[in-house]
Amino acid sequence: MAKQWREIYDEWEKAVAPGLQQFTASDGFRDFMAASAKVTNALTAEFERASRRWLHFWNLPAATDVRKLRQQVAAVDRELKGLKNLVFEVAAAAPDDVAPATNGKAASVSSKPTAKKAPAKTASKA
Amino acid sequence: MPPSTLAKPIPKNGANGTAPEADATELNLFAGFAPFADMWETGMRRWWNLTRHVMGIDRAPVGQTPRDAVWSNGKAVLYRYRSENPTVRPPLLLVMSLVSRSFILDLQPGNSFIERLVAEGFDVFLLDWGVPDEEEANNTLETYCDELLPQAVAKVNQMGGENGVTVFGYCYGGLLSLLYAAGHPDDPIRNLVVMATPVDFTKMPAAMTGVGKGGIHPEHLMDHTGNVPAEAVRASFTLLTPTSDLSTVMDFWEHLDDDKFLSSYQAMTSWTRNHIPFPGATMIQTVEMFNEGNGFVTGDLMLGGRKLDLADITAPFLNVIAERDHIVPPESTYGLDELVGSDDATEMRLPAGHVGLIVGNGARKRSIPSMIGWMLEHSDVES
């Protein structure tokens, strides 16, 4: 008795799920999702533009201003991380009798991009 | 809510030392109430479990195996799991996917892949990528495969006694591990294991690879942080099985009086409903290189401006395939052992789902022992 509702649900699910899965995997659904994403993005952008104009009129910061600041902070963070990696690499490559350089001058010793550089190899492959 | 004492089993025959006739009268009096007592007890337990679930009281804890953070770079953190006496060398580095939280590998005590590995004597490390925000939006595959992974492997190798490292990638973490291993053939990779890792993207479900086709561009999915938000990631999984969320609720309602079920349910849903954003730049690269280019199969793999070849992977290799995986279907992962250059390459097919490989009874009995067996065979075990 208690499980009757479950049996009914399972029957319904068994009947409906394959069709739904087929639908969500179809090109039509994908096109619909693409269109709705575009419309949503356009509406959001329009609303943000209008609200920003209004808030700026009253000399108030808008969410987009905060967002811009966050992006700038993130960019600075990334730069710092890159510099930190560079300093460690320079320190690791330096001879043992040379103290690791951490000041600004030493950090500018190399301008090699760090992103593509592999770290020092420490052991041979098995 | 303590269980009601009314529902004690009523003996069918007389209790010890009493006359059956005397008990029979008593039994007749209470026997009629037994079903109601059961219903009362079940109902109260359901009510209590529902209350504590909704109020968040006494939620099932996850990721309980003790560990220490031993290295970090940005939000990526390398953890080492505490072990009294690791007997297996080399150390094992688990590389997590970019779309989900790492505690799935250490779900609950008694239902934890990592706990089991530690118990078997492995020196276990986990590379957790963290939750990306604006800072990680520009992270590319190079960031992960040319910077973070090599650094983490070097650290694990150094801490593990310079014996090399067994790299173990799960799902997208397997994809990253493959790119890293192919791009850094001189790194100390002793063994490479990938589990539920997509290889042939033409055989992946449309909901996973639909981006880049039919007018959906990665940029359409990104939010103000420049990443694909966690909700969009979750939605793509939900689209694979649109009724799964409802079925989960039904399971919850059906087994609400079962404390053990509730604990597992809470642990699992805290994982399935808490995806993490996908870094925007990596998304664009993934779409170009894999969704559109099917790089692993066509061999058109580029990393940091150089061409990669999976044949450069020569370490012993294991590809673990979940035969009931609906996220990364088995047919999309077959044949990887043929693509790598390892002489010792194995394809292991296991009767499990994407998560069932490492979570649940099937994992405990079949999948995990099989994987551990392969790794032990390819490691040095101190007696």
mmCIF file of C-alpha atoms in Angstrom, chain B residues 70-333:
data_model
loop_
_atom_site.group_PDB
_atom_site.id
_atom_site.type_symbol
_atom_site.label_atom_id
_atom_site.label_comp_id
_atom_site.label_asym_id
_atom_site.label_seq_id
_atom_site.Cartn_x
_atom_site.Cartn_y
_atom_site.Cartn_z
ATOM 1 C CA VAL B 70 51.226 20.405 1.675
ATOM 2 C CA TRP B 71 51.366 22.751 -1.306
ATOM 3 C CA SER B 72 49.211 25.337 -3.007
ATOM 4 C CA ASN B 73 49.297 27.620 -5.998
ATOM 5 C CA GLY B 74 46.404 30.029 -6.301
ATOM 6 C CA LYS B 75 43.313 28.040 -5.443
ATOM 7 C CA ALA B 76 44.870 24.691 -6.315
ATOM 8 C CA VAL B 77 45.751 22.815 -3.137
ATOM 9 C CA LEU B 78 47.665 19.580 -2.777
ATOM 10 C CA TYR B 79 46.575 17.461 0.174
ATOM 11 C CA ARG B 80 48.403 14.543 1.694
ATOM 12 C CA TYR B 81 46.318 12.014 3.596
ATOM 13 C CA ARG B 82 47.697 10.997 6.944
ATOM 14 C CA SER B 83 48.938 7.475 7.118
ATOM 15 C CA GLU B 84 50.757 5.754 9.952
ATOM 16 C CA ASN B 85 52.918 3.681 7.721
ATOM 17 C CA PRO B 86 52.509 3.857 3.958
ATOM 18 C CA THR B 87 53.877 0.625 2.573
ATOM 19 C CA VAL B 88 53.228 1.178 -1.124
ATOM 20 C CA ARG B 89 55.641 3.118 -3.305
ATOM 21 C CA PRO B 90 55.403 5.276 -5.370
ATOM 22 C CA PRO B 91 52.955 7.763 -3.862
ATOM 23 C CA LEU B 92 49.595 8.152 -5.513
ATOM 24 C CA LEU B 93 48.387 11.518 -6.806
ATOM 25 C CA LEU B 94 44.642 11.816 -7.407
ATOM 26 C CA VAL B 95 43.763 14.474 -9.968
ATOM 27 C CA MET B 96 40.236 15.763 -9.659
ATOM 28 C CA SER B 97 37.934 16.934 -12.396
ATOM 29 C CA LEU B 98 37.389 20.645 -12.984
ATOM 30 C CA VAL B 99 33.603 20.492 -12.673
ATOM 31 C CA SER B 100 32.973 18.762 -9.368
ATOM 32 C CA ARG B 101 34.099 18.801 -5.793
ATOM 33 C CA SER B 102 36.819 16.463 -4.712
ATOM 34 C CA PHE B 103 35.124 15.047 -1.626
ATOM 35 C CA ILE B 104 33.425 12.448 -3.827
ATOM 36 C CA LEU B 105 36.724 10.584 -3.544
ATOM 37 C CA ASP B 106 36.384 10.637 0.232
ATOM 38 C CA LEU B 107 32.630 10.632 0.641
ATOM 39 C CA GLN B 108 31.935 9.088 4.028
ATOM 40 C CA PRO B 109 33.781 6.858 6.468
ATOM 41 C CA GLY B 110 33.229 3.308 5.255
ATOM 42 C CA ASN B 111 32.290 4.585 1.808
ATOM 43 C CA SER B 112 35.462 6.343 0.800
ATOM 44 C CA PHE B 113 37.881 5.554 -2.013
ATOM 45 C CA ILE B 114 40.668 7.493 -0.312
ATOM 46 C CA GLU B 115 40.075 5.869 3.069
ATOM 47 C CA ARG B 116 40.423 2.485 1.387
ATOM 48 C CA LEU B 117 43.602 3.484 -0.443
ATOM 49 C CA VAL B 118 45.168 4.712 2.792
ATOM 50 C CA ALA B 119 44.148 1.475 4.519
ATOM 51 C CA GLU B 120 45.847 -0.500 1.732
ATOM 52 C CA GLY B 121 49.106 1.310 2.444
ATOM 53 C CA PHE B 122 49.146 3.919 -0.315
ATOM 54 C CA ASP B 123 50.669 7.332 0.318
ATOM 55 C CA VAL B 124 47.735 9.311 -1.055
ATOM 56 C CA PHE B 125 47.832 12.882 -2.352
ATOM 57 C CA LEU B 126 44.896 14.774 -3.805
ATOM 58 C CA LEU B 127 45.139 17.746 -6.138
ATOM 59 C CA ASP B 128 42.057 19.880 -5.570
ATOM 60 C CA TRP B 129 41.622 22.712 -8.058
ATOM 61 C CA GLY B 130 39.429 24.809 -5.774
ATOM 62 C CA VAL B 131 36.415 26.858 -6.810
ATOM 63 C CA PRO B 132 37.275 29.197 -9.688
ATOM 64 C CA ASP B 133 36.256 32.845 -9.805
ATOM 65 C CA GLU B 134 37.456 35.841 -11.822
ATOM 66 C CA GLU B 135 41.064 34.973 -11.066
ATOM 67 C CA GLU B 136 40.798 31.586 -12.776
ATOM 68 C CA ALA B 137 38.680 32.717 -15.723
ATOM 69 C CA ASN B 138 41.787 32.973 -17.903
ATOM 70 C CA ASN B 139 43.149 29.594 -16.836
ATOM 71 C CA THR B 140 43.847 27.483 -19.875
ATOM 72 C CA LEU B 141 44.725 23.844 -20.323
ATOM 73 C CA GLU B 142 48.343 25.035 -20.206
ATOM 74 C CA THR B 143 47.734 26.466 -16.740
ATOM 75 C CA TYR B 144 46.691 23.049 -15.506
ATOM 76 C CA CYS B 145 48.870 20.750 -17.582
ATOM 77 C CA ASP B 146 52.043 22.820 -17.956
ATOM 78 C CA GLU B 147 52.071 24.661 -14.654
ATOM 79 C CA LEU B 148 50.018 23.247 -11.817
ATOM 80 C CA LEU B 149 50.201 19.515 -12.516
ATOM 81 C CA PRO B 150 53.988 19.457 -13.097
ATOM 82 C CA GLN B 151 54.500 21.448 -9.907
ATOM 83 C CA ALA B 152 52.210 19.162 -7.927
ATOM 84 C CA VAL B 153 53.846 16.012 -9.331
ATOM 85 C CA ALA B 154 57.292 17.392 -8.489
ATOM 86 C CA LYS B 155 56.135 18.093 -4.941
ATOM 87 C CA VAL B 156 54.599 14.626 -4.522
ATOM 88 C CA ASN B 157 57.710 13.023 -5.946
ATOM 89 C CA GLN B 158 59.923 14.975 -3.570
ATOM 90 C CA MET B 159 57.766 14.120 -0.551
ATOM 91 C CA GLY B 160 57.470 10.498 -1.596
ATOM 92 C CA GLY B 161 61.196 9.884 -1.729
ATOM 93 C CA GLU B 162 61.888 10.532 -5.426
ATOM 94 C CA ASN B 163 60.443 7.179 -6.509
ATOM 95 C CA GLY B 164 58.189 8.634 -9.124
ATOM 96 C CA VAL B 165 54.443 9.141 -8.844
ATOM 97 C CA THR B 166 51.357 7.181 -9.809
ATOM 98 C CA VAL B 167 49.062 9.770 -11.383
ATOM 99 C CA PHE B 168 45.365 8.919 -11.161
ATOM 100 C CA GLY B 169 42.895 11.174 -13.010
ATOM 101 C CA TYR B 170 39.154 11.016 -12.590
ATOM 102 C CA CYS B 171 36.813 12.130 -15.412
ATOM 103 C CA TYR B 172 38.070 15.500 -16.697
ATOM 104 C CA GLY B 173 41.005 15.055 -14.320
ATOM 105 C CA GLY B 174 41.922 12.062 -16.465
ATOM 106 C CA LEU B 175 41.870 14.247 -19.557
ATOM 107 C CA LEU B 176 44.190 16.724 -17.846
ATOM 108 C CA SER B 177 46.445 13.882 -16.718
ATOM 109 C CA LEU B 178 46.670 12.540 -20.268
ATOM 110 C CA LEU B 179 47.602 15.943 -21.688
ATOM 111 C CA TYR B 180 50.115 16.481 -18.917
ATOM 112 C CA ALA B 181 51.701 13.059 -19.342
ATOM 113 C CA ALA B 182 51.888 13.445 -23.117
ATOM 114 C CA GLY B 183 53.333 16.931 -22.777
ATOM 115 C CA HIS B 184 55.894 16.042 -20.112
ATOM 116 C CA PRO B 185 57.283 12.640 -21.011
ATOM 117 C CA ASP B 186 60.373 13.214 -18.845
ATOM 118 C CA ASP B 187 58.430 13.881 -15.675
ATOM 119 C CA PRO B 188 58.535 11.245 -12.935
ATOM 120 C CA ILE B 189 55.306 9.481 -13.829
ATOM 121 C CA ARG B 190 55.684 5.898 -12.687
ATOM 122 C CA ASN B 191 52.131 4.812 -13.597
ATOM 123 C CA LEU B 192 49.208 6.574 -15.184
ATOM 124 C CA VAL B 193 45.618 5.662 -14.373
ATOM 125 C CA VAL B 194 42.604 7.395 -15.884
ATOM 126 C CA MET B 195 39.071 6.621 -14.801
ATOM 127 C CA ALA B 196 35.838 7.488 -16.648
ATOM 128 C CA THR B 197 37.786 9.775 -18.945
ATOM 129 C CA PRO B 198 36.263 10.948 -22.230
ATOM 130 C CA VAL B 199 38.387 10.155 -25.262
ATOM 131 C CA ASP B 200 36.178 9.983 -28.362
ATOM 132 C CA PHE B 201 34.013 13.082 -28.083
ATOM 133 C CA THR B 202 31.861 12.102 -31.043
ATOM 134 C CA LYS B 203 30.395 9.410 -28.810
ATOM 135 C CA MET B 204 29.730 11.672 -25.859
ATOM 136 C CA PRO B 205 26.127 12.665 -25.054
ATOM 137 C CA ALA B 206 24.836 15.789 -26.796
ATOM 138 C CA ALA B 207 24.267 17.542 -23.476
ATOM 139 C CA MET B 208 27.980 17.238 -22.760
ATOM 140 C CA THR B 209 29.293 18.242 -26.157
ATOM 141 C CA GLY B 210 26.467 20.412 -27.496
ATOM 142 C CA VAL B 211 28.464 23.570 -26.815
ATOM 143 C CA GLY B 212 30.111 24.704 -30.001
ATOM 144 C CA LYS B 213 27.334 23.241 -32.118
ATOM 145 C CA GLY B 214 23.957 24.578 -33.190
ATOM 146 C CA GLY B 215 24.802 28.151 -32.346
ATOM 147 C CA ILE B 216 25.683 27.584 -28.687
ATOM 148 C CA HIS B 217 29.068 29.140 -28.120
ATOM 149 C CA PRO B 218 30.999 28.815 -24.876
ATOM 150 C CA GLU B 219 30.718 32.580 -24.396
ATOM 151 C CA HIS B 220 26.931 32.247 -24.223
ATOM 152 C CA LEU B 221 27.272 30.130 -21.108
ATOM 153 C CA MET B 222 29.715 32.313 -19.242
ATOM 154 C CA ASP B 223 28.721 34.626 -16.458
ATOM 155 C CA HIS B 224 30.243 37.917 -15.308
ATOM 156 C CA THR B 225 33.213 36.096 -13.756
ATOM 157 C CA GLY B 226 34.209 34.762 -17.158
ATOM 158 C CA ASN B 227 33.503 31.191 -16.068
ATOM 159 C CA VAL B 228 30.728 28.772 -16.905
ATOM 160 C CA PRO B 229 28.608 28.980 -13.738
ATOM 161 C CA ALA B 230 28.070 25.936 -11.559
ATOM 162 C CA GLU B 231 24.321 25.978 -12.353
ATOM 163 C CA ALA B 232 25.048 25.587 -16.064
ATOM 164 C CA VAL B 233 27.427 22.726 -15.324
ATOM 165 C CA ARG B 234 24.787 21.054 -13.210
ATOM 166 C CA ALA B 235 22.119 21.663 -15.851
ATOM 167 C CA SER B 236 24.213 19.873 -18.452
ATOM 168 C CA PHE B 237 24.310 16.811 -16.201
ATOM 169 C CA THR B 238 20.595 17.042 -15.471
ATOM 170 C CA LEU B 239 19.810 17.134 -19.191
ATOM 171 C CA LEU B 240 21.386 13.704 -19.567
ATOM 172 C CA THR B 241 18.667 12.194 -17.387
ATOM 173 C CA PRO B 242 15.920 14.810 -17.069
ATOM 174 C CA THR B 243 13.862 12.821 -14.555
ATOM 175 C CA SER B 244 16.763 11.988 -12.256
ATOM 176 C CA ASP B 245 16.162 14.904 -9.885
ATOM 177 C CA LEU B 246 12.544 13.908 -9.419
ATOM 178 C CA SER B 247 13.498 10.270 -8.933
ATOM 179 C CA THR B 248 15.976 11.326 -6.279
ATOM 180 C CA VAL B 249 13.222 13.161 -4.414
ATOM 181 C CA MET B 250 11.035 10.063 -4.686
ATOM 182 C CA ASP B 251 13.818 7.907 -3.257
ATOM 183 C CA PHE B 252 14.238 10.380 -0.447
ATOM 184 C CA TRP B 253 10.540 10.319 0.371
ATOM 185 C CA GLU B 254 10.307 6.569 0.144
ATOM 186 C CA HIS B 255 13.226 5.896 2.494
ATOM 187 C CA LEU B 256 12.798 8.857 4.799
ATOM 188 C CA ASP B 257 12.472 6.602 7.853
ATOM 189 C CA ASP B 258 15.855 4.995 7.144
ATOM 190 C CA ASP B 259 18.601 6.896 8.977
ATOM 191 C CA LYS B 260 21.382 5.201 7.045
ATOM 192 C CA PHE B 261 19.742 6.032 3.719
ATOM 193 C CA LEU B 262 19.304 9.649 4.757
ATOM 194 C CA SER B 263 22.963 9.929 5.643
ATOM 195 C CA SER B 264 24.048 8.543 2.246
ATOM 196 C CA TYR B 265 21.432 10.675 0.476
ATOM 197 C CA GLN B 266 22.696 13.845 2.114
ATOM 198 C CA ALA B 267 26.298 13.014 1.321
ATOM 199 C CA MET B 268 25.558 12.231 -2.329
ATOM 200 C CA THR B 269 23.234 15.165 -2.954
ATOM 201 C CA SER B 270 25.699 17.554 -1.357
ATOM 202 C CA TRP B 271 28.022 16.438 -4.147
ATOM 203 C CA THR B 272 25.623 16.140 -7.093
ATOM 204 C CA ARG B 273 24.017 19.504 -6.348
ATOM 205 C CA ASN B 274 27.225 21.388 -5.691
ATOM 206 C CA HIS B 275 29.178 21.572 -8.873
ATOM 207 C CA ILE B 276 31.803 24.220 -9.378
ATOM 208 C CA PRO B 277 32.225 26.775 -12.158
ATOM 209 C CA PHE B 278 34.273 25.754 -15.163
ATOM 210 C CA PRO B 279 37.071 28.186 -16.091
ATOM 211 C CA GLY B 280 36.014 30.114 -19.189
ATOM 212 C CA ALA B 281 39.272 29.964 -21.153
ATOM 213 C CA THR B 282 39.574 26.230 -20.522
ATOM 214 C CA MET B 283 36.003 25.794 -21.714
ATOM 215 C CA ILE B 284 36.770 27.541 -25.001
ATOM 216 C CA GLN B 285 39.848 25.368 -25.486
ATOM 217 C CA THR B 286 37.961 22.197 -24.595
ATOM 218 C CA VAL B 287 35.245 22.988 -27.105
ATOM 219 C CA GLU B 288 37.775 23.705 -29.849
ATOM 220 C CA MET B 289 40.159 20.851 -29.145
ATOM 221 C CA PHE B 290 37.728 18.118 -28.129
ATOM 222 C CA ASN B 291 34.069 18.910 -28.854
ATOM 223 C CA GLU B 292 34.900 20.149 -32.342
ATOM 224 C CA GLY B 293 38.345 18.701 -32.990
ATOM 225 C CA ASN B 294 38.047 15.354 -31.175
ATOM 226 C CA GLY B 295 41.746 15.759 -30.451
ATOM 227 C CA PHE B 296 42.529 12.458 -28.764
ATOM 228 C CA VAL B 297 41.220 10.462 -31.715
ATOM 229 C CA THR B 298 42.414 12.699 -34.550
ATOM 230 C CA GLY B 299 45.754 13.331 -32.874
ATOM 231 C CA ASP B 300 45.254 17.055 -33.230
ATOM 232 C CA LEU B 301 46.372 17.991 -29.728
ATOM 233 C CA MET B 302 48.137 21.240 -28.977
ATOM 234 C CA LEU B 303 49.421 22.412 -25.638
ATOM 235 C CA GLY B 304 51.413 25.579 -25.136
ATOM 236 C CA GLY B 305 52.072 25.855 -28.843
ATOM 237 C CA ARG B 306 53.493 22.367 -29.191
ATOM 238 C CA LYS B 307 51.895 19.303 -30.705
ATOM 239 C CA LEU B 308 51.187 16.457 -28.346
ATOM 240 C CA ASP B 309 51.124 12.789 -29.083
ATOM 241 C CA LEU B 310 49.565 10.278 -26.702
ATOM 242 C CA ALA B 311 52.148 7.788 -27.958
ATOM 243 C CA ASP B 312 54.678 9.723 -25.873
ATOM 244 C CA ILE B 313 53.033 8.264 -22.782
ATOM 245 C CA THR B 314 55.180 5.258 -22.026
ATOM 246 C CA ALA B 315 54.523 4.657 -18.331
ATOM 247 C CA PRO B 316 52.373 1.635 -17.398
ATOM 248 C CA PHE B 317 48.848 2.699 -18.161
ATOM 249 C CA LEU B 318 45.382 1.769 -16.942
ATOM 250 C CA ASN B 319 42.124 2.993 -18.449
ATOM 251 C CA VAL B 320 39.197 2.305 -16.111
ATOM 252 C CA ILE B 321 35.844 2.232 -17.889
ATOM 253 C CA ALA B 322 32.453 2.259 -16.205
ATOM 254 C CA GLU B 323 30.149 0.108 -18.331
ATOM 255 C CA ARG B 324 26.989 1.810 -17.049
ATOM 256 C CA ASP B 325 28.331 5.345 -17.244
ATOM 257 C CA HIS B 326 25.725 7.747 -18.676
ATOM 258 C CA ILE B 327 27.969 10.815 -18.395
ATOM 259 C CA VAL B 328 31.027 9.396 -20.131
ATOM 260 C CA PRO B 329 29.568 6.422 -22.036
ATOM 261 C CA PRO B 330 31.911 3.434 -22.274
ATOM 262 C CA GLU B 331 32.045 3.636 -26.075
ATOM 263 C CA SER B 332 33.575 7.116 -25.761
ATOM 264 C CA THR B 333 36.466 5.754 -23.700
#
